[in-house]
């Protein structure tokens, strides 16, 4: 009869060890929390990028100003009544 409390104590220690260091233990939960934090940061960055792209698409669909700006910057286009002035960097 004296061995029963020791067996129960050993079983309790085994269960406790599994809770702390097993598959669902504290180290595993902490690593999952850090992964979750990193993923949320990546999601926030992607969400902000998507919002910028959606705003740009809406501007391209609705307005001509952004199309003109893109044509000027990317292709060097100018309007018929404009004069193109190029300023070289470092010149004064």
Coordinates of C-alpha atoms in Angstrom, one line a residue:
X1 CA 0.0 0.0 0.0
X2 CA 2.9 2.4 0.5
X3 CA 3.9 2.2 -3.2
X4 CA 0.5 3.5 -4.5
X5 CA 1.3 7.2 -3.6
X6 CA 4.6 6.9 -5.3
X7 CA 3.1 5.4 -8.5
X8 CA 0.5 8.2 -8.5
X9 CA 3.2 10.8 -8.0
X10 CA 5.3 9.4 -10.8
X11 CA 2.3 9.3 -13.2
X12 CA 1.5 12.9 -12.2
X13 CA 5.1 13.9 -13.0
X14 CA 4.9 12.2 -16.4
X15 CA 1.7 14.0 -17.3
X16 CA 3.1 17.3 -16.1
X17 CA 6.3 16.7 -18.1
X18 CA 4.3 16.0 -21.2
X19 CA 2.3 19.2 -20.7
X20 CA 5.4 21.3 -20.3
X21 CA 7.7 19.7 -22.9
X22 CA 5.6 17.6 -25.2
X23 CA 4.0 18.4 -28.5
X24 CA 1.6 21.0 -27.1
X25 CA 4.0 22.2 -24.5
X26 CA 5.2 25.7 -23.6
X27 CA 8.2 25.8 -26.1
X28 CA 6.0 24.7 -29.0
X29 CA 3.3 27.3 -28.1
X30 CA 5.9 30.0 -27.8
X31 CA 7.4 29.2 -31.3
X32 CA 3.9 29.2 -32.8
X33 CA 3.2 32.6 -31.2
X34 CA 6.3 34.0 -32.8
X35 CA 5.4 32.5 -36.2
X36 CA 1.9 34.0 -35.8
X37 CA 3.4 37.5 -35.1
X38 CA 5.6 37.3 -38.1
X39 CA 2.7 36.1 -40.3
X40 CA 0.5 38.9 -39.1
X41 CA 3.2 41.4 -40.0
X42 CA 3.5 39.9 -43.5
X43 CA -0.2 40.0 -43.9
X44 CA -0.3 43.7 -42.9
X45 CA 2.4 44.5 -45.5
X46 CA 0.5 42.6 -48.2
X47 CA -2.8 44.3 -47.2
X48 CA -1.2 47.7 -47.5
X49 CA 0.4 46.8 -50.9
X50 CA -3.0 45.6 -52.1
X51 CA -4.7 48.8 -51.1
X52 CA -2.1 50.8 -52.9
X53 CA -2.5 48.7 -56.0
X54 CA -6.3 48.9 -55.9
X55 CA -6.1 52.7 -55.6
X56 CA -3.8 52.8 -58.6
X57 CA -6.1 50.6 -60.6
X58 CA -9.1 52.8 -59.7
X59 CA -7.1 55.9 -60.8
X60 CA -6.2 54.2 -64.1
X61 CA -9.8 53.3 -64.7
X62 CA -11.3 56.7 -63.8
X63 CA -8.8 59.4 -64.4
X64 CA -6.5 60.4 -67.2
X65 CA -4.0 62.3 -65.0
X66 CA -2.2 59.1 -63.9
X67 CA -2.1 57.9 -67.5
X68 CA -0.5 61.1 -68.6
X69 CA 1.9 61.0 -65.7
X70 CA 2.9 57.4 -66.6
X71 CA 3.3 58.3 -70.3
X72 CA 5.5 61.3 -69.4
X73 CA 7.7 59.4 -66.9
X74 CA 8.0 56.0 -68.5
X75 CA 7.9 56.9 -72.2
X76 CA 9.1 60.5 -72.2
X77 CA 5.9 61.7 -74.0
X78 CA 4.9 65.4 -73.9
X79 CA 1.8 67.3 -75.0
X80 CA 1.9 69.2 -78.3
X81 CA 2.1 72.6 -76.6
X82 CA 4.7 71.7 -74.0
X83 CA 8.4 72.2 -73.9
X84 CA 10.6 69.4 -72.4
X85 CA 13.3 70.7 -70.1
X86 CA 15.8 68.1 -68.7
X87 CA 17.9 69.1 -65.8
X88 CA 21.0 67.1 -65.4
X89 CA 21.9 66.1 -61.8
X90 CA 24.7 68.1 -60.3
X91 CA 24.5 71.0 -62.8
X92 CA 23.9 74.6 -61.6

